[in-house]
mmCIF file of C-alpha atoms in Angstrom:
data_model
loop_
_atom_site.group_PDB
_atom_site.id
_atom_site.type_symbol
_atom_site.label_atom_id
_atom_site.label_comp_id
_atom_site.label_asym_id
_atom_site.label_seq_id
_atom_site.Cartn_x
_atom_site.Cartn_y
_atom_site.Cartn_z
ATOM 1 C CA GLY G 891 -8.136 -2.156 4.842
ATOM 2 C CA ALA G 892 -6.930 0.164 2.182
ATOM 3 C CA VAL G 893 -3.527 -1.012 0.831
ATOM 4 C CA VAL G 894 -0.948 0.945 -1.189
ATOM 5 C CA SER G 895 1.673 -1.133 -3.005
ATOM 6 C CA GLN G 896 4.918 0.479 -4.179
ATOM 7 C CA HIS G 897 7.375 -1.161 -6.589
ATOM 8 C CA PRO G 898 10.280 -1.684 -6.717
ATOM 9 C CA SER G 899 11.368 -1.593 -3.017
ATOM 10 C CA ARG G 900 14.953 -0.950 -3.981
ATOM 11 C CA VAL G 901 16.778 0.229 -6.940
ATOM 12 C CA ILE G 902 20.547 0.478 -7.545
ATOM 13 C CA CYS G 903 21.644 1.927 -10.917
ATOM 14 C CA LYS G 904 24.239 3.982 -12.649
ATOM 15 C CA SER G 905 24.349 7.714 -12.997
ATOM 16 C CA GLY G 906 22.442 8.944 -16.092
ATOM 17 C CA THR G 907 19.785 6.220 -16.159
ATOM 18 C CA SER G 908 16.126 6.799 -15.654
ATOM 19 C CA VAL G 909 14.163 4.951 -13.043
ATOM 20 C CA LYS G 910 10.411 4.390 -12.787
ATOM 21 C CA ILE G 911 8.718 3.789 -9.471
ATOM 22 C CA GLU G 912 5.113 2.468 -9.408
ATOM 23 C CA CYS G 913 2.463 3.238 -6.754
ATOM 24 C CA ARG G 914 -0.757 1.278 -6.801
ATOM 25 C CA SER G 915 -3.854 1.388 -4.679
ATOM 26 C CA LEU G 916 -4.786 -2.216 -4.467
ATOM 27 C CA ASP G 917 -8.384 -2.179 -3.117
ATOM 28 C CA PHE G 918 -9.601 1.361 -3.688
ATOM 29 C CA GLN G 919 -9.598 4.085 -6.375
ATOM 30 C CA ALA G 920 -7.542 7.240 -5.856
ATOM 31 C CA THR G 921 -7.961 10.289 -8.056
ATOM 32 C CA THR G 922 -5.134 11.788 -5.988
ATOM 33 C CA MET G 923 -1.778 10.260 -4.994
ATOM 34 C CA PHE G 924 1.118 11.843 -3.343
ATOM 35 C CA TRP G 925 4.806 11.480 -3.691
ATOM 36 C CA TYR G 926 7.203 12.164 -0.810
ATOM 37 C CA ARG G 927 10.962 12.018 -0.550
ATOM 38 C CA GLN G 928 12.901 11.198 2.726
ATOM 39 C CA PHE G 929 16.540 11.784 3.219
ATOM 40 C CA PRO G 930 18.478 9.857 5.848
ATOM 41 C CA LYS G 931 17.514 10.787 9.426
ATOM 42 C CA GLN G 932 15.124 13.482 8.021
ATOM 43 C CA SER G 933 11.373 13.846 7.690
ATOM 44 C CA LEU G 934 9.175 13.189 4.694
ATOM 45 C CA MET G 935 8.972 16.019 2.295
ATOM 46 C CA LEU G 936 6.103 16.249 -0.133
ATOM 47 C CA MET G 937 7.271 16.351 -3.728
ATOM 48 C CA ALA G 938 4.195 16.491 -5.818
ATOM 49 C CA THR G 939 0.532 15.758 -5.974
ATOM 50 C CA SER G 940 -0.437 13.100 -8.741
ATOM 51 C CA ASN G 941 -3.838 13.861 -10.255
ATOM 52 C CA GLU G 942 -5.594 11.173 -12.300
ATOM 53 C CA GLY G 943 -6.117 12.287 -15.934
ATOM 54 C CA SER G 944 -4.381 15.548 -15.413
ATOM 55 C CA LYS G 945 -0.914 17.150 -14.799
ATOM 56 C CA ALA G 946 0.786 16.710 -11.529
ATOM 57 C CA THR G 947 1.216 19.672 -9.221
ATOM 58 C CA TYR G 948 4.843 20.086 -7.874
ATOM 59 C CA GLU G 949 5.959 21.599 -4.678
ATOM 60 C CA GLN G 950 8.261 24.542 -4.698
ATOM 61 C CA GLY G 951 11.791 23.571 -5.560
ATOM 62 C CA VAL G 952 10.938 20.238 -7.125
ATOM 63 C CA GLU G 953 11.991 19.875 -10.760
ATOM 64 C CA LYS G 954 9.104 18.689 -12.870
ATOM 65 C CA ASP G 955 11.304 17.673 -15.751
ATOM 66 C CA LYS G 956 13.555 15.646 -13.327
ATOM 67 C CA PHE G 957 10.666 13.924 -11.633
ATOM 68 C CA LEU G 958 7.994 12.930 -14.160
ATOM 69 C CA ILE G 959 4.700 11.761 -12.765
ATOM 70 C CA ASN G 960 1.988 9.975 -14.673
ATOM 71 C CA HIS G 961 -1.352 9.045 -13.126
ATOM 72 C CA ALA G 962 -3.050 7.263 -16.090
ATOM 73 C CA SER G 963 -5.597 5.300 -14.064
ATOM 74 C CA LEU G 964 -7.497 5.471 -10.780
ATOM 75 C CA THR G 965 -5.193 2.878 -9.222
ATOM 76 C CA LEU G 966 -1.740 3.707 -10.621
ATOM 77 C CA SER G 967 0.719 6.627 -10.401
ATOM 78 C CA THR G 968 4.265 6.408 -11.480
ATOM 79 C CA LEU G 969 7.256 8.472 -10.714
ATOM 80 C CA THR G 970 10.117 8.548 -13.100
ATOM 81 C CA VAL G 971 13.400 9.969 -12.026
ATOM 82 C CA THR G 972 15.084 11.025 -15.295
ATOM 83 C CA SER G 973 18.819 11.002 -15.801
ATOM 84 C CA ALA G 974 19.353 10.200 -12.243
ATOM 85 C CA HIS G 975 22.443 11.384 -10.454
ATOM 86 C CA PRO G 976 23.907 10.525 -7.016
ATOM 87 C CA GLU G 977 22.131 13.478 -5.413
ATOM 88 C CA ASP G 978 18.779 11.899 -6.402
ATOM 89 C CA SER G 979 19.569 8.923 -4.059
ATOM 90 C CA SER G 980 16.872 8.911 -1.467
ATOM 91 C CA PHE G 981 13.901 7.068 -0.166
ATOM 92 C CA TYR G 982 10.718 7.783 -2.157
ATOM 93 C CA ILE G 983 7.314 7.076 -0.690
ATOM 94 C CA CYS G 984 3.901 7.361 -2.189
ATOM 95 C CA SER G 985 0.501 7.601 -0.466
ATOM 96 C CA ALA G 986 -3.190 7.649 -1.492
ATOM 97 C CA ARG G 987 -6.545 8.050 0.120
ATOM 98 C CA PRO G 988 -9.811 6.380 -0.632
ATOM 99 C CA GLY G 989 -11.809 9.566 -0.375
ATOM 100 C CA HIS G 990 -11.591 13.241 0.335
ATOM 101 C CA ASN G 991 -12.062 13.016 4.146
ATOM 102 C CA GLN G 992 -10.277 9.720 4.507
ATOM 103 C CA PRO G 993 -6.712 9.278 5.940
ATOM 104 C CA GLN G 994 -3.866 8.633 3.700
ATOM 105 C CA HIS G 995 -2.382 5.227 3.227
ATOM 106 C CA PHE G 996 1.326 4.859 2.528
ATOM 107 C CA GLY G 997 3.365 2.515 0.385
ATOM 108 C CA ASP G 998 6.465 0.700 1.649
ATOM 109 C CA GLY G 999 8.720 3.144 -0.051
ATOM 110 C CA THR G 1000 11.509 2.703 -2.709
ATOM 111 C CA ARG G 1001 15.119 3.134 -1.735
ATOM 112 C CA LEU G 1002 16.887 4.583 -4.808
ATOM 113 C CA SER G 1003 20.713 4.448 -4.913
ATOM 114 C CA ILE G 1004 22.514 6.046 -7.811
ATOM 115 C CA LEU G 1005 26.085 5.037 -8.303
ATOM 116 C CA ALA B 1079 4.658 29.344 6.595
ATOM 117 C CA GLN B 1080 3.273 25.957 7.649
ATOM 118 C CA ARG B 1081 5.512 24.040 9.843
ATOM 119 C CA VAL B 1082 5.444 21.124 12.142
ATOM 120 C CA THR B 1083 8.008 20.730 14.905
ATOM 121 C CA GLN B 1084 8.864 17.678 17.030
ATOM 122 C CA PRO B 1085 11.576 18.952 19.351
ATOM 123 C CA GLU B 1086 12.735 15.419 20.573
ATOM 124 C CA LYS B 1087 14.607 13.070 18.112
ATOM 125 C CA LEU B 1088 14.634 10.317 20.714
ATOM 126 C CA LEU B 1089 12.503 9.584 23.762
ATOM 127 C CA SER B 1090 13.540 6.780 25.928
ATOM 128 C CA VAL B 1091 11.360 5.625 28.813
ATOM 129 C CA PHE B 1092 10.812 2.372 30.844
ATOM 130 C CA LYS B 1093 7.851 0.095 30.408
ATOM 131 C CA GLY B 1094 4.809 1.281 32.393
ATOM 132 C CA ALA B 1095 5.951 4.955 32.497
ATOM 133 C CA PRO B 1096 3.964 7.698 30.882
ATOM 134 C CA VAL B 1097 4.833 9.004 27.436
ATOM 135 C CA GLU B 1098 4.428 12.346 25.925
ATOM 136 C CA LEU B 1099 5.723 12.996 22.370
ATOM 137 C CA LYS B 1100 5.592 16.704 21.592
ATOM 138 C CA CYS B 1101 4.320 18.224 18.503
ATOM 139 C CA ASN B 1102 3.897 22.039 17.791
ATOM 140 C CA TYR B 1103 2.604 23.440 14.553
ATOM 141 C CA SER B 1104 2.594 26.741 12.663
ATOM 142 C CA TYR B 1105 -0.486 27.479 10.699
ATOM 143 C CA SER B 1106 -2.854 30.446 10.493
ATOM 144 C CA GLY B 1107 -6.104 28.627 9.723
ATOM 145 C CA SER B 1108 -7.785 25.609 11.081
ATOM 146 C CA PRO B 1109 -5.479 22.648 10.551
ATOM 147 C CA GLU B 1110 -6.110 18.944 10.467
ATOM 148 C CA LEU B 1111 -3.481 17.087 12.478
ATOM 149 C CA PHE B 1112 -2.367 13.505 12.512
ATOM 150 C CA TRP B 1113 0.050 11.226 14.234
ATOM 151 C CA TYR B 1114 1.681 8.545 12.003
ATOM 152 C CA VAL B 1115 3.671 5.604 13.368
ATOM 153 C CA GLN B 1116 6.275 3.466 11.769
ATOM 154 C CA TYR B 1117 7.290 0.270 13.395
ATOM 155 C CA SER B 1118 10.500 -1.339 12.516
ATOM 156 C CA ARG B 1119 10.575 -2.621 8.958
ATOM 157 C CA GLN B 1120 6.932 -1.469 8.372
ATOM 158 C CA ARG B 1121 5.210 1.152 6.367
ATOM 159 C CA LEU B 1122 4.039 4.392 7.823
ATOM 160 C CA GLN B 1123 0.501 3.967 9.190
ATOM 161 C CA LEU B 1124 -2.041 6.344 10.768
ATOM 162 C CA LEU B 1125 -2.244 6.247 14.492
ATOM 163 C CA LEU B 1126 -4.814 8.883 14.980
ATOM 164 C CA ARG B 1127 -6.223 12.130 13.758
ATOM 165 C CA HIS B 1128 -7.558 14.993 15.830
ATOM 166 C CA ILE B 1129 -10.919 15.221 14.245
ATOM 167 C CA SER B 1130 -11.878 11.714 15.288
ATOM 168 C CA ARG B 1131 -10.987 12.182 18.817
ATOM 169 C CA GLU B 1132 -10.240 8.514 19.114
ATOM 170 C CA SER B 1133 -7.893 6.582 21.443
ATOM 171 C CA ILE B 1134 -5.821 4.164 19.539
ATOM 172 C CA LYS B 1135 -3.550 1.524 21.406
ATOM 173 C CA GLY B 1136 -3.984 3.701 24.430
ATOM 174 C CA PHE B 1137 -2.680 6.870 22.737
ATOM 175 C CA THR B 1138 -4.567 10.179 22.805
ATOM 176 C CA ALA B 1139 -3.689 13.513 21.434
ATOM 177 C CA ASP B 1140 -5.594 16.791 21.976
ATOM 178 C CA LEU B 1141 -5.315 19.738 19.736
ATOM 179 C CA ASN B 1142 -4.639 22.957 21.650
ATOM 180 C CA LYS B 1143 -5.058 25.809 19.388
ATOM 181 C CA GLY B 1144 -3.816 28.357 21.942
ATOM 182 C CA GLU B 1145 -0.453 26.595 22.248
ATOM 183 C CA THR B 1146 -0.530 25.390 18.627
ATOM 184 C CA SER B 1147 0.257 21.867 19.965
ATOM 185 C CA PHE B 1148 -0.856 18.359 19.305
ATOM 186 C CA HIS B 1149 1.140 16.223 21.749
ATOM 187 C CA LEU B 1150 0.736 12.477 21.770
ATOM 188 C CA LYS B 1151 0.247 10.815 25.178
ATOM 189 C CA LYS B 1152 -0.001 7.443 26.609
ATOM 190 C CA PRO B 1153 -0.221 6.809 30.435
ATOM 191 C CA PHE B 1154 1.579 3.499 30.440
ATOM 192 C CA ALA B 1155 4.215 2.706 27.707
ATOM 193 C CA GLN B 1156 4.565 -0.825 26.363
ATOM 194 C CA GLU B 1157 7.598 -2.331 24.744
ATOM 195 C CA GLU B 1158 5.572 -2.703 21.547
ATOM 196 C CA ASP B 1159 5.120 0.935 21.375
ATOM 197 C CA SER B 1160 8.767 1.383 20.432
ATOM 198 C CA ALA B 1161 8.690 3.031 16.928
ATOM 199 C CA MET B 1162 9.136 6.292 15.090
ATOM 200 C CA TYR B 1163 6.358 8.729 15.492
ATOM 201 C CA TYR B 1164 5.583 11.455 13.047
ATOM 202 C CA CYS B 1165 3.256 14.389 13.553
ATOM 203 C CA ALA B 1166 1.715 15.769 10.410
ATOM 204 C CA LEU B 1167 -0.406 18.716 9.404
ATOM 205 C CA ASP B 1168 -2.923 19.103 6.488
ATOM 206 C CA GLY B 1169 -3.365 22.801 6.354
ATOM 207 C CA SER B 1170 -4.413 23.178 2.772
ATOM 208 C CA GLY B 1171 -8.092 22.751 2.972
ATOM 209 C CA ASN B 1172 -8.016 18.963 3.339
ATOM 210 C CA THR B 1173 -6.246 18.510 -0.006
ATOM 211 C CA GLY B 1174 -4.280 15.703 1.596
ATOM 212 C CA LYS B 1175 -0.865 17.436 1.212
ATOM 213 C CA LEU B 1176 0.870 16.601 4.480
ATOM 214 C CA ILE B 1177 3.619 18.422 6.201
ATOM 215 C CA PHE B 1178 5.477 16.212 8.513
ATOM 216 C CA GLY B 1179 7.535 16.927 11.561
ATOM 217 C CA GLN B 1180 11.088 15.455 11.951
ATOM 218 C CA GLY B 1181 9.837 12.428 13.775
ATOM 219 C CA THR B 1182 10.530 11.196 17.226
ATOM 220 C CA THR B 1183 11.932 7.748 18.007
ATOM 221 C CA LEU B 1184 10.172 6.276 21.008
ATOM 222 C CA GLN B 1185 12.159 3.625 22.810
ATOM 223 C CA VAL B 1186 10.501 1.722 25.530
ATOM 224 C CA LYS B 1187 12.859 -0.344 27.806
ATOM 225 C CA PRO B 1188 11.870 -3.421 29.681
#
């Protein structure tokens, strides 16, 4: 079946550093990938849609300069949290789907902790 | 505004009892609705979607447009059904942008 791999699974770093999270579709191509954020005991909130070869589209309230998204190939999207601060600590999850009418497949998520 | 509501944070039942996890949505058009499940220490995975009208692991869900609901049901719960269940809506012309409910933890006791 379709598999989405996310790396790293956990990151702990100091305030002010930038952190890159990778999302790969292992056995299918994805022109579109999605990035979600999940706070403790809360639901997943869509942050942005990553589009291969073009700019990402961000949901309302999500700072595009804070959360840089690059989708350089059909199997890889990256989310970079720039100049991270403690309030950016969260669980970040990506997803992708093999085709327009196909269901989404999710990565394992990345737990980001900013000290 | 598009919204998905799962009113129960926790649902606890005994093995063999019927289960109904509630999901209500707010959307003016024709939505596509999903149930996702997350077992302990595993990734989120699709359980079922309303357009396929399948029964997966004994679970079914019927879209009721009049009541704007998509409740998940299973007649006899099993211990291995214990997990977090999320109802989700794609109301943006099947763009894949999902709106999730808060999630319901199902606990099936022996």
